[in-house]
Coordinates of C-alpha atoms in Angstrom, one line a residue:
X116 CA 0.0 0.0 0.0
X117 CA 1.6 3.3 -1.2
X118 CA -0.6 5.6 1.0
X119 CA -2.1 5.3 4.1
X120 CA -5.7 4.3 5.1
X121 CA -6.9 7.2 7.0
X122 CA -6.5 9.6 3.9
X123 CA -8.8 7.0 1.8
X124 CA -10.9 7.2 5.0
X125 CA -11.1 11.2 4.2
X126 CA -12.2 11.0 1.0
X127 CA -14.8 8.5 1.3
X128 CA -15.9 10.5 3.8
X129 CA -16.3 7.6 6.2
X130 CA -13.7 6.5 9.3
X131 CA -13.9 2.5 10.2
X132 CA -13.8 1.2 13.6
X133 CA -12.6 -1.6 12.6
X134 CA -10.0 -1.0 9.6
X135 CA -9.5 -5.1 9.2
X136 CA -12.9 -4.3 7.1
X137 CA -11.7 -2.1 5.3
X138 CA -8.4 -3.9 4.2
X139 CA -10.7 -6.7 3.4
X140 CA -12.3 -4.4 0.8
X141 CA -9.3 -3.7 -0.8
X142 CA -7.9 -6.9 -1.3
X143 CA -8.3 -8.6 -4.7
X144 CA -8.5 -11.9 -5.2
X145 CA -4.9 -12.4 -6.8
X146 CA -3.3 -11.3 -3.4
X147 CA -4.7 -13.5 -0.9
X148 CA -7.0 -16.5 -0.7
X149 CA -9.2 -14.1 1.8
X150 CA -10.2 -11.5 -0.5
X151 CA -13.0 -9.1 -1.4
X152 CA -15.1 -10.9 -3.4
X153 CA -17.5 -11.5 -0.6
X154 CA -18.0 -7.9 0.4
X155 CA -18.2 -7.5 -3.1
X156 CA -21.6 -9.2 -3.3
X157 CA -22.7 -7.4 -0.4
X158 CA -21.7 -3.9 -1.2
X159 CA -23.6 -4.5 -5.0
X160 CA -26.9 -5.5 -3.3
X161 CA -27.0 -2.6 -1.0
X162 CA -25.7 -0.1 -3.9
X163 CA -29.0 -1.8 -5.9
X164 CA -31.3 -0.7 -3.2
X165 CA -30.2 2.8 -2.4
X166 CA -30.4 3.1 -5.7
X167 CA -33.6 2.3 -6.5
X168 CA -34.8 4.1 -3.3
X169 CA -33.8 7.2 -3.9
X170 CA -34.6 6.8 -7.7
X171 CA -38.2 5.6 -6.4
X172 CA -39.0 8.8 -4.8
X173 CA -37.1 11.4 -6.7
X174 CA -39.1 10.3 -10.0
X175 CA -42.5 9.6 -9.0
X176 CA -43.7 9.4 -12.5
X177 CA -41.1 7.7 -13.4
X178 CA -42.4 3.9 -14.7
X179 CA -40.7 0.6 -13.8
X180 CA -38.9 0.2 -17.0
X181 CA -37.5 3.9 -16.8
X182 CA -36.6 3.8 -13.1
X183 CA -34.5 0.3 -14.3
X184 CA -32.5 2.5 -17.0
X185 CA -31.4 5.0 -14.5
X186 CA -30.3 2.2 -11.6
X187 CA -28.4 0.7 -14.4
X188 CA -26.8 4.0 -15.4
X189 CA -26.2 4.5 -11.5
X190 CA -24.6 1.2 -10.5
X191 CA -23.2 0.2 -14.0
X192 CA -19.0 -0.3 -13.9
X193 CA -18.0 2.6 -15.7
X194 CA -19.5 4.9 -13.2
X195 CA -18.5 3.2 -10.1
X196 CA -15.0 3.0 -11.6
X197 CA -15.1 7.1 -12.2
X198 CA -16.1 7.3 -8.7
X199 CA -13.5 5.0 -7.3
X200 CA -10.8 7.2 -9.4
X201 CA -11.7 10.4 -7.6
X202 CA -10.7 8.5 -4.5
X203 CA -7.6 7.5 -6.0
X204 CA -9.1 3.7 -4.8
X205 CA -5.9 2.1 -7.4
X206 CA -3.4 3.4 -5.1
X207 CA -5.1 1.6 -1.9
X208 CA -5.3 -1.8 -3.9
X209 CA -3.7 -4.7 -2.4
X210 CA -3.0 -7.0 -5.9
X211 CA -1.4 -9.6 -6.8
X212 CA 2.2 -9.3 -8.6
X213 CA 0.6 -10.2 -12.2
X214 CA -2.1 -7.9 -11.3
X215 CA 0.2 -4.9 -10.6
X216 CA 2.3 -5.6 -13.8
X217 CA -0.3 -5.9 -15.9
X218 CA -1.7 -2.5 -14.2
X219 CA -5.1 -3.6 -12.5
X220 CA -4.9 -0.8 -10.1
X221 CA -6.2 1.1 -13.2
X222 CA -8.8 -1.4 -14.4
X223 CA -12.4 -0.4 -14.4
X224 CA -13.6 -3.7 -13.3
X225 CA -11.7 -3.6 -10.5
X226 CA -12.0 -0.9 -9.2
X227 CA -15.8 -0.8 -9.4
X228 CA -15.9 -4.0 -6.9
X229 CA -13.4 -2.6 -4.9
X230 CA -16.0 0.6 -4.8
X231 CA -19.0 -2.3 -3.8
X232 CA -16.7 -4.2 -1.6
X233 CA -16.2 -0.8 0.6
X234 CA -20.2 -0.6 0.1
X235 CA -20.5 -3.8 2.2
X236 CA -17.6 -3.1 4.7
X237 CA -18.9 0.2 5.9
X238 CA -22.2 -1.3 6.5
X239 CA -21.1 -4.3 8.4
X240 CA -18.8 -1.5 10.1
X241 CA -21.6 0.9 10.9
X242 CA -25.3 0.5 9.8
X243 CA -27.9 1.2 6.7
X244 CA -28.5 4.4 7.2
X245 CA -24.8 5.5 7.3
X246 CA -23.9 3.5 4.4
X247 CA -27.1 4.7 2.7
X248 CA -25.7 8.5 3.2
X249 CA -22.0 7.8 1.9
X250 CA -23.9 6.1 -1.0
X251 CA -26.1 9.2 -1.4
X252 CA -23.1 11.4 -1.3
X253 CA -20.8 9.6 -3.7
X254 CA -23.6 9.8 -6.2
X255 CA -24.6 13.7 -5.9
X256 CA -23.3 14.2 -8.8
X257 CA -24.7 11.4 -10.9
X258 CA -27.9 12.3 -9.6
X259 CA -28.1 15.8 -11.2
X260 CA -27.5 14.6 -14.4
X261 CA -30.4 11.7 -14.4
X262 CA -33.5 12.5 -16.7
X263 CA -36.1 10.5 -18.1
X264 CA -35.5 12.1 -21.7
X265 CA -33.7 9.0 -23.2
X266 CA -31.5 10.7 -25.8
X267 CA -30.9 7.2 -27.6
X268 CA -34.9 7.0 -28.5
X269 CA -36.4 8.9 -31.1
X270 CA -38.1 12.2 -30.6
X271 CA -41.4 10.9 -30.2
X272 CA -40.6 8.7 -27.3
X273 CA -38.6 11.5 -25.5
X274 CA -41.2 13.2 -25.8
X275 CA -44.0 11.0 -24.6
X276 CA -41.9 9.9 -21.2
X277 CA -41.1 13.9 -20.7
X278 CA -44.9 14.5 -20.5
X279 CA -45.2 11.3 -18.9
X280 CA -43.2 12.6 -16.2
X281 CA -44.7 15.6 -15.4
X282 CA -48.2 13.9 -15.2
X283 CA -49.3 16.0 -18.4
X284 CA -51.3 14.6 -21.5
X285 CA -49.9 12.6 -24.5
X286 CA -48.9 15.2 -27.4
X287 CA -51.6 15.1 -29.9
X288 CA -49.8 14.8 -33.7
X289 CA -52.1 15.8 -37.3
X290 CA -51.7 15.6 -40.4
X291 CA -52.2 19.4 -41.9
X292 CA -51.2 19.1 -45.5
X293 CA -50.1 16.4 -48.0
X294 CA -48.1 17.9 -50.9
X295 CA -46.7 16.4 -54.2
X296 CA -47.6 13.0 -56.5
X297 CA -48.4 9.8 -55.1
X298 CA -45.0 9.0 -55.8
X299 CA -43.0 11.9 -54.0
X300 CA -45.2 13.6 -51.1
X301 CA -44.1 15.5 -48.6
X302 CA -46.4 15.3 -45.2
X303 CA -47.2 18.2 -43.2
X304 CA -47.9 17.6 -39.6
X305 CA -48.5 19.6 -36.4
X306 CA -47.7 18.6 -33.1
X307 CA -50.2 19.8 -29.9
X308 CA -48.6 19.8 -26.2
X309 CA -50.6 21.7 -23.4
X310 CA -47.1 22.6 -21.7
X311 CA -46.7 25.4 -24.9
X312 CA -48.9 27.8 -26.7
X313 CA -48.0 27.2 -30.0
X314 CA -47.9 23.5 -31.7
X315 CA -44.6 22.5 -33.5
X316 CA -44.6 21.8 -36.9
X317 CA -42.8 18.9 -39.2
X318 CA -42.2 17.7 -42.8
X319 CA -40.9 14.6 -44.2
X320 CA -41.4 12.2 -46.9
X321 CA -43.9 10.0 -44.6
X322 CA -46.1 11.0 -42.3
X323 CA -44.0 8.8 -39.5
X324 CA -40.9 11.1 -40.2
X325 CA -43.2 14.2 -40.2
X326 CA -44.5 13.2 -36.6
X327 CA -41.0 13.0 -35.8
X328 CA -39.6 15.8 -36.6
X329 CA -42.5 17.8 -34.9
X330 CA -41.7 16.0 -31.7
X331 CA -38.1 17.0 -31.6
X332 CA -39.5 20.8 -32.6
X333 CA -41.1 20.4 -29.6
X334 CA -38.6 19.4 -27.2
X335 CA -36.9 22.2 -28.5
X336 CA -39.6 24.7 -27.8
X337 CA -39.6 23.1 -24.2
X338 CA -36.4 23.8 -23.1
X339 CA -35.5 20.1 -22.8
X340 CA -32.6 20.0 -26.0
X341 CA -31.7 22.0 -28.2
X342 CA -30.9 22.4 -32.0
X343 CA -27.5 21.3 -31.4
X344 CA -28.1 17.8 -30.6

C-alpha cells in the first residue's frame, strides 16, 4: 500500500472502527486466498437498493422500466470506476504481482468491486442508514444529471416519457397538409402539447418522419434539448 488508510478514509468521507474491514475491501483476489469478493456481493446489493430508493421517490412518475435504465446507469461499472478514481481507490489496492504488472490498479472492473466491496464493509462496520448517506453522497453528482429524456430514442418517445413525467397529456400529432404525386409527397404535420402555446410543426417524406420531426421541434420549444443535438 503506497498511501495510508486514513486519507482514503477522508475521502470516502467515512472512518472505520474496525480497519481489518476495510483492508478486506481492498484486497483482490490475486493477493490472498481471503479476498474481497464476498464484500463484493454485499456492497452490490446494497448499492442496488439505495439506488432504486432514492430513484423511487425522486421520480415519482417515473415507470418501472425507466426507473430500471437510470439504476443501471447508476450502479453500471463505468461509473462506479469514475467514482472510485476520484478516491484514488488504485493506489489503496492490495494485488497480486501479475495484477500490478499488468496495471489492475487502473482497471475499471476492478476498481468498481473494490467501490461495492467498501459498500459492504462500511455497513457491516456501521449500519444502513450511514452506508445509505455515503452512497447518497458519492452519487450527488450522478444524480443531477439523471433524466427521463432518453436521448438514444427517437423524438417521439422522448417526448411522450417527458410529459409522462410531469403527469401531463400525451402530445396530440395531425396531419395538416399532404403535398406532391403519389410517388413523392411531402407530409405536413403539427404537433399539440398543453405545456406550450404554439404546436410545433414537421415535414418529411412520410407522415412517420413528419411526426417525428415535430416532436423533436417540440422538445426544443420546451427547453428540454436543443438544435445542437
Amino acid at each position: 500500500m503506497s498511501a495510508p488508510l486514513d486519507r482514503l478514509e477522508r475521502k470516502l468521507g467515512y472512518t472505520f472502527r474496525d480497519q481489518e474491514q476495510m483492508l478486506l475491501a481492498l484486497t483482490h483476489r490475486s493477493y490472498a486466498g481471503r479476498n474481497n469478493e464476498r464484500l463484493e456481493f454485499l456492497g452490490d446489493s446494497i448499492l442496488n437498493f439505495v439506488a432504486a430508493e432514492a430513484l423511487f421517490e425522486r421520480f415519482p412518475q417515473a415507470r418501472e422500466g425507466q426507473l430500471s435504465r437510470l439504476r443501471a446507469r447508476l450502479v453500471k461499472g463505468e461509473t462506479l470506476a469514475r467514482l472510485a478514481r476520484g478516491f484514488d481507490l488504485g493506489d489503496y489496492l492490495r494485488l497480486g504481482s501479475g495484477e500490478l504488472k499488468s496495471g489492475g490498479f487502473r482497471r475499471e472492473s476492478i476498481l468498481a468491486d473494490a467501490l461495492e466491496a467498501l459498500i459492504g464493509a462500511i455497513y457491516l462496520d456501521s449500519d444502513m442508514q450511514t452506508v445509505r448517506e455515503r452512497i447518497l453522497a458519492w452519487l450527488a453528482g450522478e444524480f443531477e444529471s439523471l433524466t427521463l429524456v432518453d436521448t438514444n430514442k427517437d423524438p417521439k418517445t422522448r417526448l411522450q416519457e417527458f410529459l409522462q413525467s410531469r403527469a401531463c397529456e400525451l402530445p396530440r400529432y395531425e396531419v395538416v397538409d399532404i403535398q406532391g404525386e403519389p410517388h413523392c409527397r411531402t407530409f405536413f404535420v403539427e404537433c399539440e402539447v398543453v405545456l406550450l402555446n404554439n404546436k410545433s410543426r414537421g415535414q418529411g417524406v412520410s407522415r412517420r418522419i413528419a411526426e417525428q420531426v415535430a416532436a423533436a421541434s417540440a422538445l426544443i420549444a420546451l427547453g428540454v434539448e436543443n438544435g445542437n443535438d
